[in-house]
Amino acid sequence: MASQLTCTGNDKEWNHGYEFIRKASSFSSSPSESSSSSSSNGYDYIIVGGGTAGCPLAATLSEKFSVLVLERGGVPFTNPNVSFLENFHITLADTSPTSASQCFISTDGVLNSRARILGGGSSINAGFYTRASSRFIEKVGWDSKLVNESYPWVEKQIVHRPTFSAWQRAARDSLLDVGVSPFNGFTYDHKYGTKVGGTIFDRFGRRHTAAELLATGNPDKLTVLVYATVQKIVFDTRGTRPKAVGVIFKDEKGQQHHAILNNDGQSEVIVSSGAIGTPQMLLLSGIGPKEDLQKLNIPVVLDNHFVGKGMADNPMNTIFVPTKRPVKQSLIETVGITNLGVYIETSCGFGQSNDSIHCHHGIVSAEIGQLSTIPPKQRSIEAVQAYLKSKKDIPVEAFRGGFILSKVANPWSTGELKLVNTNVEDNPSVTFNYFSHPYDVHRCVEGIRLATKVVQSQHFTNFTMCDRQTTEKLLNLTVKANVNLIPKHVNDTQSLEQFCRDTVITIWHYHGGCHVGKVVNPDYKVLGVDRLRVVDGSVFPESPGTNPQATVMMMGRYMGLKILQDRLGKFDGI
């Protein structure tokens, strides 16, 4: 029981006083009994996934219509592993079935995570908040006026100014020193140069997630069920076009339920399960490549071979920064937005709590699967466990330091997602094909060169009290940083191209799989079927801004307002 509480949090006031959040087993097949908000026929909107986009979307739609949110995970409010910055790594290190994160390994060999908790990625990420570029907003065809109303709606509720540690200050000064200028100060906006962005951690280190945006919803029209694992979307295929009529989900006790839509032709199932979960859900529901579905005996609702295609993940590589000075844990606060097609960020230190894994390496620690110093194909859960076991006796001082992170902004390398079975709780097979396109390798090399200059800057050497290291020494330090006691691939640090390929990790910004024009239309309605829409990062052609969570939350609010406007007209304050 103790281990379960560690993963899921205390049961006392588990729903944070939100009466509309209930456990899935409380659901009644008759919506009128399950929620005062629903008509006798069903719900106006069923949202599959209470994540970064799903929560603001649900809150907005509930202003006028009955909404049912089905979230497969639990709540973030009473889970200390989720709530506090110092415990950031614990959830990602937890591979148990009750963890707020679900580990997966792409076929490339890179360890990754997907959220399994109300609030989605905002409940397990590093907290950095920064808006998309105006170019991105224009590229995806959004109404800039509505966008600029939707971002502040999020920011006023859950976004904070970071405390801005001495480490981050050294990073800022070093970025400016190596030419990533001008300094744009504290801003949410995406501007070339160096800036300090927002964070969803307050000054006490407590996380504020997308789940808190539900507080603005209409409690009389909103029902949020946690531990509700949707098995598939149900369609009526008797007409000329299939139409979504509801979903089938299982509760925490394993009982199956059928939630149905209102008979109104404008009611919709909206899938907001993220870039892994959404294409997986469409495939499990019979929308995808006919031949792949038939192999798994999934009845074909719509043959669309683009579902799951075009998956991308922004590759990240790091440079280890040794220090003789004690450093306080710091996640992302400063970012260098370069004209090289890379973003430079930094994190340092590690948190310690009674439940934590000691001597971890912060945001790129082996404990959370970021074995950057082992080539991708050799990474595994077993390798992580072997490493953890081997380093327990190493003194904390050996792990003091931080990392400069270099992220390729808009990867040209893409892959695909495929089902391996029909169990929604199992991960699909995901391939990102990191660095398969030479342009990505070129940008990574430029990023590593820049990151190395940042570490070599006088501002960092003064702060760390370490002598300026040669590029080769820094790369070798990075190669050895995490894996002193287990066999490792010997990198040719003369070759930055090889260094990029061998040390690639994720920063969890994967996207794609349900692209506009191929799987959904510009309003994100699924092509070829009625009453089904997608609202999340699976529709993105690239990851917005330096870090996507701000735009994903804004998208939930934006699309909620768009749907209300389209359905009701631009009146009554909408």
Coordinates of C-alpha atoms in Angstrom, one line a residue:
M1 CA 0.0 0.0 0.0
A2 CA 2.8 2.4 0.8
S3 CA 4.4 2.0 -2.6
Q4 CA 1.0 2.7 -4.2
L5 CA 0.6 5.9 -2.3
T6 CA 4.1 7.0 -3.4
C7 CA 2.9 6.7 -7.0
T8 CA -0.6 8.1 -6.8
G9 CA -0.7 10.4 -3.8
N10 CA -2.7 10.7 -0.6
D11 CA -6.4 9.8 -0.8
K12 CA -7.4 12.7 1.5
E13 CA -9.2 15.5 -0.5
W14 CA -7.9 13.6 -3.6
N15 CA -10.0 15.7 -6.0
H16 CA -8.8 19.1 -4.6
G17 CA -12.4 20.1 -3.8
Y18 CA -13.5 19.8 -7.4
E19 CA -16.8 17.9 -7.0
F20 CA -17.0 17.2 -10.7
I21 CA -13.8 15.1 -10.6
R22 CA -14.8 11.5 -9.8
K23 CA -13.4 8.0 -10.0
A24 CA -14.5 6.2 -13.2
S25 CA -16.4 3.5 -11.2
S26 CA -18.9 6.2 -10.2
F27 CA -20.2 6.4 -13.8
S28 CA -23.7 5.4 -14.6
S29 CA -24.6 4.2 -18.1
S30 CA -27.5 6.7 -17.9
P31 CA -25.8 10.1 -18.2
S32 CA -28.7 11.8 -16.4
E33 CA -27.8 9.8 -13.3
S34 CA -24.1 10.3 -13.6
S35 CA -24.2 14.0 -14.1
S36 CA -26.7 16.7 -13.8
S37 CA -25.1 18.4 -16.8
S38 CA -26.1 15.8 -19.4
S39 CA -29.3 15.4 -21.2
S40 CA -31.2 12.1 -21.2
N41 CA -29.6 11.3 -24.6
G42 CA -26.0 11.8 -23.7
Y43 CA -23.2 14.3 -23.6
D44 CA -22.6 17.2 -25.9
Y45 CA -18.9 16.5 -25.9
I46 CA -16.8 13.5 -24.8
I47 CA -13.1 14.4 -24.4
V48 CA -10.7 11.4 -24.5
G49 CA -7.8 12.5 -22.4
G50 CA -7.7 15.1 -19.6
G51 CA -4.3 16.4 -20.5
T52 CA -2.5 19.6 -21.4
A53 CA -5.1 20.4 -24.1
G54 CA -8.0 18.4 -22.8
C55 CA -8.4 20.3 -19.5
P56 CA -8.7 23.8 -20.9
L57 CA -10.8 22.5 -23.8
A58 CA -13.2 20.9 -21.3
A59 CA -13.4 24.0 -19.1
T60 CA -14.2 26.2 -22.0
L61 CA -16.8 24.0 -23.7
S62 CA -18.6 23.5 -20.3
E63 CA -19.5 27.2 -20.3
K64 CA -22.4 26.3 -22.6
F65 CA -22.5 22.5 -23.1
S66 CA -22.3 19.2 -21.2
V67 CA -18.9 17.7 -21.2
L68 CA -17.5 14.4 -20.1
V69 CA -13.7 14.1 -19.7
L70 CA -12.2 10.6 -19.6
E71 CA -8.7 10.5 -18.1
R72 CA -6.8 7.2 -17.8
G73 CA -4.6 8.4 -14.9
G74 CA -5.3 9.8 -11.5
V75 CA -5.1 13.4 -10.1
P76 CA -2.0 15.5 -9.6
F77 CA -3.2 17.5 -6.6
T78 CA -2.1 15.2 -3.7
N79 CA 0.8 13.5 -5.3
P80 CA 4.1 14.9 -4.0
N81 CA 6.1 13.3 -6.8
V82 CA 4.1 15.5 -9.2
S83 CA 3.6 18.6 -7.1
F84 CA 7.1 19.7 -6.2
L85 CA 10.0 20.8 -8.3
E86 CA 12.5 18.9 -6.2
N87 CA 10.8 15.6 -7.0
F88 CA 10.7 16.3 -10.7
H89 CA 12.7 13.2 -11.6
I90 CA 10.8 10.7 -9.3
T91 CA 7.7 10.3 -11.5
L92 CA 9.8 9.9 -14.6
A93 CA 12.0 7.3 -12.8
D94 CA 8.9 5.4 -11.7
T95 CA 8.1 2.6 -14.2
S96 CA 5.3 1.1 -12.0
P97 CA 1.7 0.7 -13.4
T98 CA 0.5 3.5 -11.1
S99 CA 3.1 6.0 -12.1
A100 CA 2.0 9.4 -13.5
S101 CA 4.3 8.7 -16.4
Q102 CA 4.4 5.7 -18.8
C103 CA 7.9 4.9 -20.0
F104 CA 8.3 3.8 -23.6
I105 CA 11.4 3.2 -25.8
S106 CA 11.2 4.2 -29.4
T107 CA 12.6 1.7 -31.9
D108 CA 15.5 4.1 -32.2
G109 CA 16.6 3.1 -28.7
V110 CA 15.8 6.4 -27.0
L111 CA 14.0 6.1 -23.7
N112 CA 10.9 8.4 -23.4
S113 CA 7.8 9.1 -21.4
R114 CA 4.2 9.9 -21.9
A115 CA 1.8 11.3 -19.2
R116 CA -0.7 9.1 -17.4
I117 CA -2.4 11.7 -15.1
L118 CA -4.9 14.5 -15.1
G119 CA -3.1 17.5 -16.5
G120 CA -1.1 15.4 -18.9
G121 CA 2.4 16.5 -19.7
S122 CA 2.0 19.7 -17.6
S123 CA 2.0 17.3 -14.6
I124 CA 5.3 15.7 -15.3
N125 CA 7.4 18.2 -17.3
A126 CA 10.2 20.6 -16.3
G127 CA 7.7 23.5 -16.1
F128 CA 9.1 26.0 -18.7
Y129 CA 6.4 28.2 -20.2
T130 CA 7.0 30.1 -23.4
R131 CA 4.8 31.0 -26.4
A132 CA 5.0 29.9 -30.0
S133 CA 6.5 32.2 -32.6
S134 CA 4.2 34.3 -34.8
R135 CA 5.5 32.3 -37.7
F136 CA 4.1 29.1 -36.1
I137 CA 0.7 30.7 -35.5
E138 CA 0.6 31.8 -39.1
K139 CA 1.7 28.4 -40.4
V140 CA -1.1 26.5 -38.6
G141 CA -3.7 29.1 -39.7
W142 CA -4.9 30.3 -36.3
D143 CA -6.7 33.5 -35.7
S144 CA -4.0 35.7 -34.0
K145 CA -6.5 37.8 -32.1
L146 CA -8.1 34.8 -30.5
V147 CA -4.7 33.3 -29.8
N148 CA -3.6 36.5 -28.0
E149 CA -6.8 36.2 -25.9
S150 CA -6.2 32.5 -25.1
Y151 CA -2.6 32.7 -23.9
P152 CA -3.3 35.2 -21.1
W153 CA -6.3 33.1 -20.0
V154 CA -3.8 30.3 -19.2
E155 CA -1.1 32.6 -17.8
K156 CA -3.3 34.4 -15.3
Q157 CA -4.3 31.1 -13.7
I158 CA -1.1 29.0 -13.5
V159 CA 2.0 30.7 -14.8
H160 CA 4.7 32.3 -12.6
R161 CA 7.9 34.2 -12.9
P162 CA 10.9 32.0 -12.1
T163 CA 13.1 32.7 -9.1
F164 CA 16.1 32.9 -11.5
S165 CA 19.0 31.1 -9.8
A166 CA 22.7 32.0 -10.0
W167 CA 23.2 29.1 -12.4
Q168 CA 20.6 30.5 -14.8
R169 CA 22.1 33.9 -14.5
A170 CA 25.5 32.5 -15.5
A171 CA 23.8 30.8 -18.5
R172 CA 22.2 34.0 -19.5
D173 CA 25.4 36.0 -19.4
S174 CA 27.3 33.2 -21.2
L175 CA 24.7 33.0 -24.0
L176 CA 25.0 36.8 -24.5
D177 CA 28.8 36.5 -24.4
V178 CA 28.8 34.0 -27.3
G179 CA 26.5 36.1 -29.4
V180 CA 23.0 34.8 -28.7
S181 CA 21.7 38.4 -28.4
P182 CA 20.0 40.7 -27.6
F183 CA 18.8 40.0 -24.1
N184 CA 15.0 40.2 -24.2
G185 CA 14.5 40.1 -20.5
F186 CA 11.6 38.2 -18.9
T187 CA 9.0 37.5 -21.6
Y188 CA 6.6 34.8 -22.7
D189 CA 7.2 35.8 -26.3
H190 CA 9.3 33.9 -28.8
K191 CA 12.1 36.3 -29.8
Y192 CA 15.6 35.7 -31.2
G193 CA 18.2 36.2 -28.6
T194 CA 18.4 35.2 -24.9
K195 CA 15.4 35.4 -22.6
V196 CA 14.0 34.3 -19.3
G197 CA 10.6 32.5 -19.7
G198 CA 7.8 31.7 -17.4
T199 CA 7.3 28.6 -15.3
I200 CA 4.3 26.6 -13.9
F201 CA 6.3 26.2 -10.6
D202 CA 5.5 29.0 -8.1
R203 CA 8.1 30.6 -5.8
F204 CA 7.7 27.7 -3.3
G205 CA 8.5 25.1 -6.0
R206 CA 4.9 23.9 -6.2
R207 CA 3.7 22.8 -9.7
H208 CA 0.5 24.3 -11.2
T209 CA -0.9 22.0 -13.9
A210 CA -3.5 22.2 -16.7
A211 CA -5.8 20.3 -14.3
E212 CA -6.2 23.6 -12.3
L213 CA -7.7 25.2 -15.5
L214 CA -10.7 23.0 -14.9
A215 CA -11.7 25.3 -12.0
T216 CA -13.0 27.8 -14.6
G217 CA -15.4 25.3 -16.0
N218 CA -19.1 25.1 -15.2
P219 CA -19.4 22.5 -12.5
D220 CA -23.1 21.8 -13.5
K221 CA -22.1 20.9 -17.0
L222 CA -18.7 19.2 -16.4
T223 CA -17.9 15.7 -15.4
V224 CA -14.3 14.5 -15.2
L225 CA -13.7 10.8 -14.6
V226 CA -10.2 9.7 -13.6
Y227 CA -8.9 6.1 -13.9
A228 CA -11.1 5.9 -17.0
T229 CA -9.2 4.1 -19.8
V230 CA -11.0 4.5 -23.1
Q231 CA -10.8 1.3 -25.1
K232 CA -12.1 2.6 -28.4
I233 CA -14.4 5.1 -30.1
V234 CA -17.8 3.7 -31.1
F235 CA -19.2 4.5 -34.6
D236 CA -22.5 4.2 -36.4
T237 CA -21.5 2.9 -39.8
R238 CA -25.0 2.5 -41.2
G239 CA -25.0 5.9 -43.1
T240 CA -22.9 7.1 -46.1
R241 CA -20.2 8.3 -43.6
P242 CA -19.3 6.7 -40.3
K243 CA -20.2 8.9 -37.3
A244 CA -18.9 8.8 -33.7
V245 CA -21.7 8.0 -31.2
G246 CA -19.7 7.4 -28.1
V247 CA -16.8 5.6 -26.4
I248 CA -16.2 2.4 -24.4
F249 CA -14.0 2.8 -21.3
K250 CA -12.9 0.7 -18.4
D251 CA -12.9 2.0 -14.8
E252 CA -10.3 1.4 -12.1
K253 CA -12.0 -1.9 -11.1
G254 CA -11.9 -3.2 -14.6
Q255 CA -15.6 -2.7 -15.3
Q256 CA -16.6 -1.6 -18.8
H257 CA -18.8 1.4 -19.5
H258 CA -20.4 2.9 -22.6
A259 CA -20.6 6.8 -22.7
I260 CA -22.8 8.1 -25.5
L261 CA -23.1 11.4 -27.3
N262 CA -26.2 13.5 -27.4
N263 CA -28.3 12.9 -30.6
D264 CA -27.6 16.5 -31.7
G265 CA -25.6 16.3 -34.9
Q266 CA -23.1 18.8 -33.6
S267 CA -22.1 16.8 -30.6
E268 CA -18.5 15.4 -30.8
V269 CA -16.0 13.0 -29.4
I270 CA -12.8 15.0 -29.2
V271 CA -9.5 13.0 -28.8
S272 CA -6.9 14.9 -26.7
S273 CA -4.7 12.0 -25.8
G274 CA -1.4 13.4 -27.0
A275 CA 0.9 12.6 -29.9
I276 CA 1.3 9.0 -28.8
G277 CA -2.2 8.3 -27.4
T278 CA -4.3 10.0 -30.1
P279 CA -3.1 8.1 -33.2
Q280 CA -3.1 5.0 -31.1
M281 CA -6.8 5.6 -30.2
L282 CA -7.8 6.2 -33.8
L283 CA -6.1 3.0 -34.9
L284 CA -7.7 1.0 -32.1
S285 CA -11.0 2.4 -33.2
G286 CA -10.6 1.3 -36.8
I287 CA -9.3 4.5 -38.5
G288 CA -5.9 3.8 -40.1
P289 CA -4.2 1.7 -42.7
K290 CA -6.6 -1.1 -43.7
E291 CA -3.9 -3.8 -44.0
D292 CA -2.4 -3.0 -40.5
L293 CA -5.9 -3.0 -38.8
Q294 CA -6.9 -6.3 -40.4
K295 CA -3.7 -8.0 -39.2
L296 CA -4.9 -7.3 -35.6
N297 CA -8.6 -8.1 -36.4
I298 CA -9.7 -4.5 -35.8
P299 CA -12.9 -3.8 -37.8
V300 CA -12.0 -1.1 -40.4
V301 CA -14.1 2.0 -40.0
L302 CA -12.0 4.2 -42.4
D303 CA -8.9 3.2 -44.4
N304 CA -6.4 6.1 -44.0
H305 CA -2.8 5.1 -44.3
F306 CA -1.6 8.5 -42.9
V307 CA -2.7 7.8 -39.3
G308 CA 0.5 7.5 -37.2
K309 CA 2.7 8.8 -40.0
G310 CA 5.0 11.9 -39.8
M311 CA 5.9 11.3 -36.1
A312 CA 8.8 13.6 -35.0
D313 CA 10.7 14.2 -31.8
N314 CA 13.1 17.1 -31.3
P315 CA 16.5 15.5 -30.7
M316 CA 18.4 16.9 -27.7
N317 CA 22.1 16.6 -26.8
T318 CA 23.9 17.9 -23.8
I319 CA 27.2 19.1 -22.5
F320 CA 28.1 18.3 -18.9
V321 CA 29.2 21.3 -16.8
P322 CA 31.3 20.3 -13.8
T323 CA 31.4 22.7 -10.8
K324 CA 33.3 23.0 -7.6
R325 CA 30.5 25.2 -6.2
P326 CA 27.4 23.7 -4.6
V327 CA 24.4 24.3 -6.9
K328 CA 20.7 24.4 -6.1
Q329 CA 18.4 22.4 -8.3
S330 CA 17.2 24.5 -11.3
L331 CA 15.1 23.4 -14.2
I332 CA 14.6 25.4 -17.4
E333 CA 14.4 29.2 -16.9
T334 CA 16.7 30.7 -19.5
V335 CA 16.7 30.0 -23.3
G336 CA 18.8 31.0 -26.2
I337 CA 16.8 31.2 -29.4
T338 CA 19.4 31.1 -32.1
N339 CA 19.3 31.6 -35.9
L340 CA 21.1 28.3 -36.3
G341 CA 17.9 26.2 -35.9
V342 CA 18.7 25.2 -32.3
Y343 CA 17.6 26.2 -28.9
I344 CA 20.0 26.3 -25.9
E345 CA 18.7 25.7 -22.4
T346 CA 20.2 24.6 -19.1
S347 CA 19.4 22.7 -15.9
C348 CA 21.5 21.9 -12.8
G349 CA 21.5 20.2 -9.5
F350 CA 19.3 17.6 -8.0
G351 CA 16.5 17.3 -5.5
Q352 CA 16.6 15.1 -2.4
S353 CA 13.5 13.9 -0.6
N354 CA 12.8 10.8 1.5
D355 CA 11.4 9.1 -1.6
S356 CA 14.0 10.3 -4.1
I357 CA 16.7 8.4 -5.9
H358 CA 19.9 9.8 -4.7
C359 CA 22.8 11.2 -6.8
H360 CA 20.7 11.8 -9.9
H361 CA 21.6 14.1 -12.7
G362 CA 18.6 16.4 -12.9
I363 CA 16.8 16.7 -16.2
V364 CA 19.1 14.4 -18.1
S365 CA 19.7 11.8 -15.4
A366 CA 20.0 8.1 -16.0
E367 CA 17.3 7.6 -13.4
I368 CA 14.7 8.9 -15.8
G369 CA 16.0 6.9 -18.7
Q370 CA 18.2 9.7 -20.1
L371 CA 21.3 7.4 -20.6
S372 CA 22.7 9.9 -23.0
T373 CA 26.2 8.4 -22.8
I374 CA 25.1 5.0 -24.1
P375 CA 24.4 4.8 -27.8
P376 CA 20.6 4.5 -28.4
K377 CA 20.4 0.9 -29.4
Q378 CA 22.1 -0.2 -26.2
R379 CA 19.7 1.7 -23.9
S380 CA 17.2 -0.3 -22.0
I381 CA 15.3 -0.4 -18.7
E382 CA 17.8 -3.0 -17.6
A383 CA 20.7 -0.7 -18.4
V384 CA 19.1 2.0 -16.2
Q385 CA 18.6 -0.4 -13.3
A386 CA 22.2 -1.7 -13.6
Y387 CA 23.5 1.8 -13.6
L388 CA 21.4 2.8 -10.5
K389 CA 22.6 -0.3 -8.6
S390 CA 26.3 0.3 -9.5
K391 CA 26.4 4.0 -8.4
K392 CA 24.7 3.8 -5.0
D393 CA 28.0 4.0 -3.2
I394 CA 29.4 6.9 -5.2
P395 CA 29.5 10.1 -3.1
V396 CA 27.0 12.8 -4.0
E397 CA 29.9 15.2 -4.8
A398 CA 30.9 13.2 -7.8
F399 CA 27.6 14.2 -9.4
R400 CA 27.7 17.9 -8.7
G401 CA 27.1 20.0 -11.8
G402 CA 24.6 20.6 -14.6
F403 CA 24.0 20.4 -18.3
I404 CA 23.7 22.8 -21.2
L405 CA 21.0 21.4 -23.5
S406 CA 20.9 21.8 -27.2
K407 CA 17.6 21.0 -29.0
V408 CA 17.1 20.9 -32.8
A409 CA 14.2 23.2 -33.4
N410 CA 12.2 21.7 -36.2
P411 CA 13.5 18.2 -37.1
W412 CA 13.3 17.2 -40.7
S413 CA 13.7 13.5 -39.7
T414 CA 10.3 11.8 -39.2
G415 CA 9.0 8.3 -38.4
E416 CA 5.8 6.5 -37.6
L417 CA 3.6 4.9 -35.0
K418 CA 2.1 1.4 -35.3
L419 CA 0.1 -0.8 -33.0
V420 CA 1.7 -3.9 -31.7
N421 CA -1.5 -5.3 -30.2
T422 CA -5.0 -4.2 -29.3
N423 CA -4.4 -3.4 -25.7
V424 CA -4.7 0.4 -25.2
E425 CA -2.6 0.2 -22.0
D426 CA 0.4 -1.1 -23.9
N427 CA 2.7 1.3 -25.8
P428 CA 2.5 1.3 -29.6
S429 CA 5.7 0.9 -31.6
V430 CA 7.1 4.4 -32.2
T431 CA 10.0 5.3 -34.5
F432 CA 11.3 8.9 -34.8
N433 CA 14.4 8.2 -37.0
Y434 CA 16.5 10.8 -35.2
F435 CA 19.2 12.4 -37.4
S436 CA 18.2 10.4 -40.5
H437 CA 18.1 13.7 -42.3
P438 CA 21.5 15.4 -42.7
Y439 CA 20.1 18.8 -42.0
D440 CA 19.3 17.7 -38.5
V441 CA 22.8 16.4 -38.0
H442 CA 24.2 19.7 -39.3
R443 CA 22.1 21.8 -36.8
C444 CA 23.0 19.5 -33.9
V445 CA 26.7 20.0 -34.6
E446 CA 26.2 23.8 -34.7
G447 CA 24.3 23.5 -31.4
I448 CA 27.0 21.4 -29.7
R449 CA 29.7 23.9 -30.8
L450 CA 27.6 26.8 -29.4
A451 CA 26.8 24.9 -26.1
T452 CA 30.5 24.2 -25.7
K453 CA 31.3 27.9 -26.1
V454 CA 28.7 28.7 -23.5
V455 CA 30.4 26.3 -21.0
Q456 CA 33.8 27.8 -21.8
S457 CA 32.6 31.3 -21.3
Q458 CA 34.2 33.3 -18.5
H459 CA 30.8 33.7 -16.8
F460 CA 30.4 30.0 -16.4
T461 CA 34.0 29.3 -15.4
N462 CA 33.8 32.1 -12.8
F463 CA 30.6 30.6 -11.4
T464 CA 31.7 27.0 -11.4
M465 CA 35.2 27.8 -10.2
C466 CA 36.5 25.3 -12.8
D467 CA 39.2 26.0 -15.3
R468 CA 38.2 26.5 -18.9
Q469 CA 38.2 23.1 -20.6
T470 CA 39.0 22.2 -24.2
T471 CA 36.1 21.1 -26.4
E472 CA 37.4 17.6 -26.5
K473 CA 37.7 17.5 -22.7
L474 CA 34.1 18.7 -22.3
L475 CA 32.8 16.1 -24.7
N476 CA 34.7 13.4 -22.9
L477 CA 33.4 14.6 -19.6
T478 CA 29.9 14.4 -21.0
V479 CA 30.5 10.9 -22.4
K480 CA 31.6 9.7 -19.0
A481 CA 29.3 11.8 -16.8
N482 CA 26.5 9.3 -16.2
V483 CA 28.1 5.9 -16.7
N484 CA 31.4 5.6 -14.8
L485 CA 30.8 2.1 -13.7
I486 CA 29.1 0.3 -16.6
P487 CA 30.4 -0.6 -20.1
K488 CA 30.0 2.2 -22.5
H489 CA 30.6 2.9 -26.2
V490 CA 33.8 4.8 -26.7
N491 CA 32.8 8.0 -28.6
D492 CA 35.1 9.5 -31.2
T493 CA 34.8 13.0 -29.7
Q494 CA 36.7 14.4 -32.7
S495 CA 33.5 13.7 -34.7
L496 CA 30.7 15.9 -33.6
E497 CA 28.4 14.2 -36.0
Q498 CA 29.1 10.9 -34.2
F499 CA 28.7 12.6 -30.8
C500 CA 25.2 13.8 -31.8
R501 CA 24.1 10.4 -32.9
D502 CA 25.6 8.6 -29.9
T503 CA 24.3 10.9 -27.2
V504 CA 20.9 11.8 -28.5
I505 CA 18.1 11.9 -25.9
T506 CA 14.6 13.3 -25.8
I507 CA 13.2 16.5 -24.2
W508 CA 9.7 15.0 -24.6
H509 CA 8.5 17.3 -27.3
Y510 CA 7.3 14.7 -29.8
H511 CA 4.5 15.5 -32.1
G512 CA 2.7 14.5 -35.3
G513 CA 0.8 11.4 -36.3
C514 CA -2.5 13.1 -37.2
H515 CA -1.4 15.8 -39.6
V516 CA -3.8 18.4 -41.1
G517 CA -4.8 17.6 -44.7
K518 CA -4.0 13.9 -44.1
V519 CA -5.9 12.8 -41.0
V520 CA -7.8 15.9 -40.0
N521 CA -9.0 19.1 -41.7
P522 CA -7.9 22.6 -40.7
D523 CA -10.6 22.6 -37.9
Y524 CA -9.0 19.3 -36.7
K525 CA -12.1 17.3 -37.6
V526 CA -11.1 13.8 -38.6
L527 CA -11.4 13.3 -42.4
G528 CA -14.0 10.8 -43.7
V529 CA -16.0 10.5 -40.5
D530 CA -18.5 12.7 -38.6
R531 CA -18.6 14.0 -35.0
L532 CA -14.9 13.2 -34.3
R533 CA -12.2 15.8 -33.8
V534 CA -8.6 15.9 -32.5
V535 CA -7.2 18.7 -30.3
D536 CA -3.6 18.1 -29.2
G537 CA 0.0 18.1 -30.5
S538 CA -0.6 15.2 -32.8
V539 CA -1.8 17.7 -35.4
F540 CA 1.3 19.9 -35.2
P541 CA 3.8 20.0 -38.1
E542 CA 6.5 21.1 -35.6
S543 CA 6.8 21.6 -31.9
P544 CA 5.7 25.2 -31.1
G545 CA 8.2 27.6 -29.5
T546 CA 11.2 26.4 -27.5
N547 CA 8.9 24.3 -25.3
P548 CA 5.4 23.4 -26.4
Q549 CA 3.2 23.3 -23.2
A550 CA 2.1 26.9 -23.4
T551 CA 0.8 26.5 -26.9
V552 CA -0.9 23.2 -26.2
M553 CA -2.7 24.7 -23.2
M554 CA -3.6 27.7 -25.3
M555 CA -4.8 25.5 -28.1
G556 CA -7.3 23.8 -25.7
R557 CA -8.8 27.2 -24.8
Y558 CA -8.6 28.5 -28.4
M559 CA -10.3 25.5 -29.9
G560 CA -13.0 25.5 -27.2
L561 CA -13.8 29.1 -28.0
K562 CA -13.7 28.3 -31.8
I563 CA -16.1 25.5 -31.3
L564 CA -18.5 27.6 -29.2
Q565 CA -18.3 30.4 -31.8
D566 CA -19.0 28.1 -34.7
R567 CA -21.9 26.5 -32.9
L568 CA -23.5 29.5 -31.2
G569 CA -22.2 32.5 -33.2
K570 CA -20.0 35.3 -31.8
F571 CA -22.3 36.5 -29.1
D572 CA -23.0 36.1 -25.4
G573 CA -19.4 36.9 -24.5
I574 CA -17.9 34.2 -26.7

